[in-house]
XYZ file of C-alpha atoms in Angstrom:
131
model
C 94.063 158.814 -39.547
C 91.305 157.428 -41.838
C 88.384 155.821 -41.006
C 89.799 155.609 -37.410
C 89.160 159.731 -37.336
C 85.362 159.298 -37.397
C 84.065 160.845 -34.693
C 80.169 161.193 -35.129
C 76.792 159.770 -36.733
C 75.637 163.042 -38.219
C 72.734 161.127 -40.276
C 70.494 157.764 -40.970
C 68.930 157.883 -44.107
C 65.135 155.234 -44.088
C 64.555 154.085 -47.687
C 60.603 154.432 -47.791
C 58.396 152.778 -49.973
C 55.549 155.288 -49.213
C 57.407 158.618 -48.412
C 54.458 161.064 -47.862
C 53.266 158.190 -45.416
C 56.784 157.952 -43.711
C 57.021 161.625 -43.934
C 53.709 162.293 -41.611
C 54.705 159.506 -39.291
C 57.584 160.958 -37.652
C 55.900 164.887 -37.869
C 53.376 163.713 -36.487
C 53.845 161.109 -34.505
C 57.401 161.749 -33.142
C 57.207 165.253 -33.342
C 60.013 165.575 -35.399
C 60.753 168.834 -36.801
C 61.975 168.711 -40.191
C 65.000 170.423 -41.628
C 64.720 170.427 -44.813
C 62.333 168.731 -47.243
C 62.614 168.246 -51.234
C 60.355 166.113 -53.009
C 62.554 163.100 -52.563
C 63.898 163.566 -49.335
C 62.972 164.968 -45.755
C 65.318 165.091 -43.441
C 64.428 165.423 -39.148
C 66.595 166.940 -36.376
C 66.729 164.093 -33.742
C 69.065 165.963 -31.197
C 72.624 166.849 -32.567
C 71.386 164.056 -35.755
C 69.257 164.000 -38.713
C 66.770 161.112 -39.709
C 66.627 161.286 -43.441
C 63.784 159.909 -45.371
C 63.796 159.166 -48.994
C 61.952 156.792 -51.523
C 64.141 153.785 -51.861
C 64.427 153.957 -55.628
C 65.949 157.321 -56.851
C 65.760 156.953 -60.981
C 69.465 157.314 -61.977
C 71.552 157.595 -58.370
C 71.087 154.395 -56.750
C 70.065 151.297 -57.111
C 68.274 150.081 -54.490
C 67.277 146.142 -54.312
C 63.503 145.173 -53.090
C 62.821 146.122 -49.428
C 62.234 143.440 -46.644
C 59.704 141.062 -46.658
C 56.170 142.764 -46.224
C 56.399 142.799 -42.172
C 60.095 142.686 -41.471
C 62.346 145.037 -40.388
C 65.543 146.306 -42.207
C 66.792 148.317 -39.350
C 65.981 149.387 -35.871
C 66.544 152.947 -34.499
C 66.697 153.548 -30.851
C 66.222 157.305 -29.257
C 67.220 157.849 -25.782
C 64.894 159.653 -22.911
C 64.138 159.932 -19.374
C 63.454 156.764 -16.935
C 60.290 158.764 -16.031
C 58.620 159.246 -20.183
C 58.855 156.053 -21.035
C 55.472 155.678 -19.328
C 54.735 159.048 -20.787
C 55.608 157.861 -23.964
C 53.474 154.891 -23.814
C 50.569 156.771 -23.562
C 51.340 159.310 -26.174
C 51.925 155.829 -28.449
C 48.619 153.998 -27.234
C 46.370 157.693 -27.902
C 47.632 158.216 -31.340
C 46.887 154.402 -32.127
C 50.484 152.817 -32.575
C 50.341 149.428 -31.872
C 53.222 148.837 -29.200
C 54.731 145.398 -29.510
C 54.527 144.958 -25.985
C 54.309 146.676 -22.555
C 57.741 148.857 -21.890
C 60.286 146.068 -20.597
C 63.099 145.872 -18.596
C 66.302 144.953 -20.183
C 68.769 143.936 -17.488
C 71.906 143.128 -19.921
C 72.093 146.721 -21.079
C 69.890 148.453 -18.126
C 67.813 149.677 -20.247
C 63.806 149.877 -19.931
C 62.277 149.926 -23.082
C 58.905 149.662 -25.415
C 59.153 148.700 -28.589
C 56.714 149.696 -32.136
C 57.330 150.032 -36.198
C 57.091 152.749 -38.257
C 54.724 152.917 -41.492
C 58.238 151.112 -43.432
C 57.964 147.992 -40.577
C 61.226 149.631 -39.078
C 61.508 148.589 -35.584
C 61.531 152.085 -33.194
C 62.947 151.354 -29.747
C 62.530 154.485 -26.952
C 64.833 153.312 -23.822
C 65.804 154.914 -20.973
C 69.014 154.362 -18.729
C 67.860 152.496 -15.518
């Protein structure tokens, strides 16, 4: 069956400009746990997934181009929780000093209710829950 067999997204992998930055971000911050770490790579259980970190230039594997423009995203990631800890959430966020791009918001299109921040690598982190 081919590409029409995939089933699952087992992992994302972030290309980080500042890796030991990125690294403590989502330890300690989203309270990741990590599941395995090598000097250029760290990889997170999210759930059943893994959010992989590693530097976005890896001398002789890839070759990555430059990253976004200093403030842009290059992706978003969006982790799914409880109606009720999004306002949990929120307060975690505002106590360990993440600047929230706005109050949590209702989105009616997909009912979702969501807030909205960046990680150290300007990538745009979405927590939503299913209203």
């Amino acid at each position: 069956m081919g590409l029409g067999s995939i089933r699952n997204l087992d992992y994302v992998v972030l290309l980080c400009e500042d890796m030991a930055r990125a690294r403590q971000f989502y330890l300690d911050v989203m309270k990741f746990r990590i599941e395995r770490e090598t000097p250029r790579w760290v990889s997170f259980h999210v759930g059943s997934g893994l959010l992989c970190l590693r530097p976005r230039s890896l001398d002789g594997a890839f070759r990555d181009g430059p990253g976004a423009p200093s403030g842009s995203a290059s992706v978003q990631i969006a982790f799914r929780v409880a109606p009720p800890e999004i306002d949990e959430i929120q307060a975690e966020l505002a106590a360990a000093g993440i600047d929230l791009m706005g109050p949590p918001r209702d989105i009616p299109a997909w009912g979702h209710r969501a807030l909205f921040f960046r990680d150290t690598e300007a990538n745009v982190i979405e927590i939503y829950a299913e209203v």
